[in-house]
């Protein structure tokens, strides 16, 4: 679960308290997984894992997904633009297909309205995240930890409006704005704040070579958790090359 908090006009202490209270509220009834190492309880970013009672076997050869929910709450993000969407839980859809509306009502599982980040912004954020992680000392390891972003970007580009968007000047402008925002928000990795040319990013500069090493990791990682055949690594590469074509024209030095 990934939450972006709108923290305009809030003090640092107010943001910290908001993140802490929100984490407690959304994880009520769950037990924190103390074995989870990638934990963060910062003033603008919290990340914790919580376990639940699994109803399937825990044999990793059968079920490679740990029985835990990872919750991230960030005040670093730029959660605009967003749009209101009606969200229906998967279990609600399941129950309704079986004409079990009474159970939906009994357990308060009705659809609810939520502010959801626009798909354009999601596309930009995942793209910029990959660029930033590629600046790290070990680009391959860092990008491997974000391998699902490539899958998500490919899925987004199956939407015609977004496929056209990545070829537009608007996309170039939006990515440029987001890069500058994230350069102010994030200190790491070293060299990120000083990046003036996206072509200096290993992801942009040497994508073909990086993808040769990332492709097996993509296939292994995604296949382990997918319920149907995943897009081929060639398809994923072709989608990202469309994005790269636009990224190469971005100049971070202009005001």
XYZ file of C-alpha atoms in Angstrom:
255
model
C 0.000 0.000 0.000
C 1.479 3.308 -1.094
C 0.191 6.628 0.250
C 1.252 10.107 -0.849
C 0.393 12.758 1.730
C -0.594 16.289 0.763
C 1.382 18.262 3.334
C 1.164 21.842 2.074
C 1.122 24.497 4.808
C 1.997 21.935 7.498
C 4.962 22.182 9.857
C 7.589 19.451 10.007
C 6.204 18.204 13.324
C 2.637 18.159 11.981
C 3.737 16.091 8.984
C 5.600 13.657 11.233
C 2.552 13.194 13.474
C 0.257 12.795 10.478
C 2.417 10.017 9.017
C 2.624 8.250 12.376
C -1.128 8.420 12.987
C -1.967 7.364 9.444
C 0.313 4.330 9.714
C -1.429 3.270 12.930
C -4.881 3.774 11.455
C -4.419 1.880 8.192
C -2.675 -1.060 9.894
C -5.062 -1.449 12.827
C -5.428 -5.125 13.706
C -2.205 -6.171 11.963
C 1.065 -7.231 13.597
C 4.310 -5.567 12.569
C 6.769 -7.936 10.894
C 9.969 -7.339 12.863
C 11.989 -9.471 10.424
C 11.456 -6.899 7.662
C 14.753 -5.022 7.342
C 13.886 -2.229 4.884
C 12.089 -0.190 7.530
C 11.920 3.597 7.773
C 10.302 5.816 10.398
C 11.490 9.209 9.219
C 9.745 12.551 9.566
C 8.631 12.593 5.919
C 8.669 8.931 4.970
C 7.550 5.776 6.750
C 7.845 2.206 5.541
C 6.861 -0.812 7.627
C 5.725 -4.379 7.012
C 2.831 -6.142 8.714
C 2.038 -9.845 8.760
C -1.316 -11.561 8.356
C -2.589 -15.125 8.695
C -1.938 -16.796 5.332
C -4.450 -19.346 4.094
C -1.997 -20.945 1.664
C 1.243 -22.810 2.262
C 4.419 -20.868 2.914
C 6.621 -23.131 0.790
C 8.512 -20.565 -1.315
C 8.576 -22.966 -4.251
C 4.775 -22.775 -4.304
C 4.107 -19.363 -2.820
C 7.090 -16.985 -3.229
C 5.155 -14.003 -1.892
C 5.632 -13.455 1.871
C 2.436 -13.228 3.919
C 2.910 -9.577 4.739
C 1.690 -6.172 3.654
C 4.236 -3.408 3.104
C 2.901 0.074 3.803
C 4.680 3.194 2.544
C 3.592 6.715 3.451
C 5.482 9.621 1.930
C 5.386 13.383 2.264
C 8.307 13.701 -0.185
C 6.132 13.089 -3.218
C 4.427 15.662 -5.397
C 0.915 14.148 -5.435
C -0.508 16.386 -8.130
C -2.472 16.118 -10.250
C -4.801 13.607 -8.667
C -8.370 12.616 -9.408
C -11.194 11.138 -7.369
C -11.956 7.504 -8.168
C -14.407 4.977 -6.763
C -12.448 2.038 -5.359
C -14.041 -1.386 -4.979
C -12.143 -4.016 -2.944
C -11.369 -7.277 -4.746
C -13.303 -9.200 -2.120
C -16.346 -6.996 -2.786
C -16.229 -7.829 -6.489
C -15.950 -11.516 -5.603
C -18.905 -11.395 -3.207
C -21.115 -9.459 -5.615
C -20.503 -11.958 -8.399
C -21.915 -14.556 -6.016
C -24.900 -12.393 -5.061
C -23.657 -11.990 -1.491
C -24.560 -8.314 -1.055
C -25.586 -9.000 2.543
C -21.987 -9.929 3.406
C -20.706 -6.771 1.703
C -23.044 -4.717 3.885
C -22.314 -6.702 7.057
C -18.557 -6.113 6.825
C -18.730 -2.561 5.418
C -17.066 -3.529 2.140
C -18.915 -1.058 -0.066
C -16.938 0.898 -2.701
C -15.412 4.151 -1.445
C -14.027 7.329 -2.977
C -10.285 7.966 -2.914
C -7.880 10.550 -4.292
C -5.769 8.676 -6.835
C -2.642 9.960 -8.541
C -3.278 10.583 -12.248
C -1.849 7.987 -14.611
C 0.308 10.620 -16.290
C 1.901 11.537 -12.987
C 2.359 7.854 -12.126
C 4.163 7.317 -15.435
C 6.447 10.299 -14.797
C 7.215 9.279 -11.211
C 8.179 5.712 -12.125
C 10.370 7.004 -14.960
C 12.171 9.536 -12.762
C 12.578 6.959 -9.989
C 14.415 4.642 -12.387
C 16.649 7.483 -13.551
C 17.505 8.415 -9.961
C 18.261 4.847 -8.900
C 20.515 4.354 -11.918
C 22.780 7.143 -10.629
C 23.763 4.982 -7.647
C 27.159 3.367 -7.151
C 25.785 0.017 -8.334
C 23.161 0.832 -11.000
C 22.377 -2.806 -11.755
C 21.575 -3.674 -8.141
C 19.560 -0.497 -7.628
C 17.533 -0.945 -10.803
C 16.966 -4.611 -9.968
C 15.221 -3.491 -6.784
C 12.849 -1.429 -8.949
C 12.410 -3.990 -11.730
C 8.618 -3.932 -11.469
C 8.646 -0.281 -12.529
C 9.553 -1.446 -16.046
C 6.539 -3.778 -16.042
C 4.284 -0.965 -14.797
C 5.530 1.459 -17.447
C 4.849 -1.066 -20.184
C 1.328 -1.580 -18.821
C 0.733 2.177 -18.775
C 1.863 2.508 -22.390
C -0.821 0.046 -23.494
C -3.210 2.957 -22.903
C -3.306 4.933 -26.148
C -3.544 8.317 -24.438
C -0.363 7.620 -22.453
C 1.471 6.203 -25.452
C 0.808 9.498 -27.231
C 1.675 11.468 -24.090
C 5.255 10.110 -23.856
C 5.901 11.386 -27.375
C 4.727 14.892 -26.510
C 6.447 18.068 -25.339
C 4.124 17.979 -22.342
C 5.739 14.742 -21.140
C 9.209 16.249 -21.545
C 8.146 19.286 -19.517
C 6.481 17.191 -16.799
C 9.521 14.921 -16.377
C 11.841 17.927 -16.274
C 9.703 19.511 -13.542
C 9.580 16.291 -11.543
C 13.344 15.716 -11.788
C 13.991 19.199 -10.393
C 11.452 18.582 -7.618
C 13.067 15.276 -6.674
C 16.553 16.779 -6.767
C 15.427 19.101 -3.989
C 13.610 16.347 -2.086
C 16.222 13.552 -2.183
C 19.889 13.712 -1.203
C 20.731 10.228 -2.427
C 22.268 8.744 -4.406
C 25.457 10.793 -4.602
C 25.480 12.843 -7.784
C 21.695 13.020 -8.078
C 21.389 16.647 -6.990
C 24.136 17.709 -9.400
C 22.743 15.920 -12.447
C 22.409 18.468 -15.263
C 21.941 16.181 -18.246
C 19.750 13.065 -18.247
C 22.082 11.570 -20.839
C 24.619 11.241 -18.005
C 22.307 8.774 -16.290
C 23.440 5.154 -16.885
C 19.820 4.280 -17.608
C 19.709 6.706 -20.524
C 23.345 6.460 -21.572
C 23.716 2.674 -21.516
C 20.211 1.205 -21.414
C 20.843 -1.607 -23.913
C 23.714 -3.026 -21.867
C 21.862 -2.610 -18.569
C 18.737 -4.285 -19.915
C 20.742 -7.307 -21.067
C 21.531 -7.875 -17.377
C 18.137 -6.776 -16.057
C 16.013 -8.889 -18.423
C 16.655 -12.227 -16.628
C 15.862 -10.562 -13.289
C 12.637 -9.155 -14.731
C 11.542 -12.554 -16.020
C 12.425 -14.324 -12.761
C 10.905 -11.716 -10.463
C 7.651 -11.136 -12.296
C 7.034 -14.751 -13.305
C 7.207 -15.773 -9.645
C 4.244 -13.602 -8.684
C 2.198 -13.487 -11.906
C -1.000 -15.437 -12.479
C -0.666 -15.353 -16.245
C 2.088 -15.044 -18.820
C 4.052 -11.818 -18.426
C 5.086 -9.543 -21.327
C 8.401 -10.617 -22.821
C 11.574 -8.754 -21.885
C 11.749 -7.584 -25.522
C 8.305 -5.995 -25.177
C 9.324 -4.261 -21.954
C 12.509 -2.988 -23.594
C 10.637 -1.646 -26.616
C 8.243 0.270 -24.363
C 11.026 1.870 -22.362
C 12.883 2.851 -25.529
C 9.844 4.973 -26.454
C 10.251 6.816 -23.170
C 14.020 7.160 -23.613
C 13.560 8.788 -27.002
C 11.813 11.710 -25.303
C 14.102 11.814 -22.258
C 17.208 12.434 -24.346
C 15.930 15.888 -25.246
C 15.575 17.168 -21.676
C 17.831 20.047 -20.616
C 17.963 20.506 -16.834
C 20.080 23.660 -17.027
C 17.359 25.891 -18.434
C 15.132 27.826 -16.075
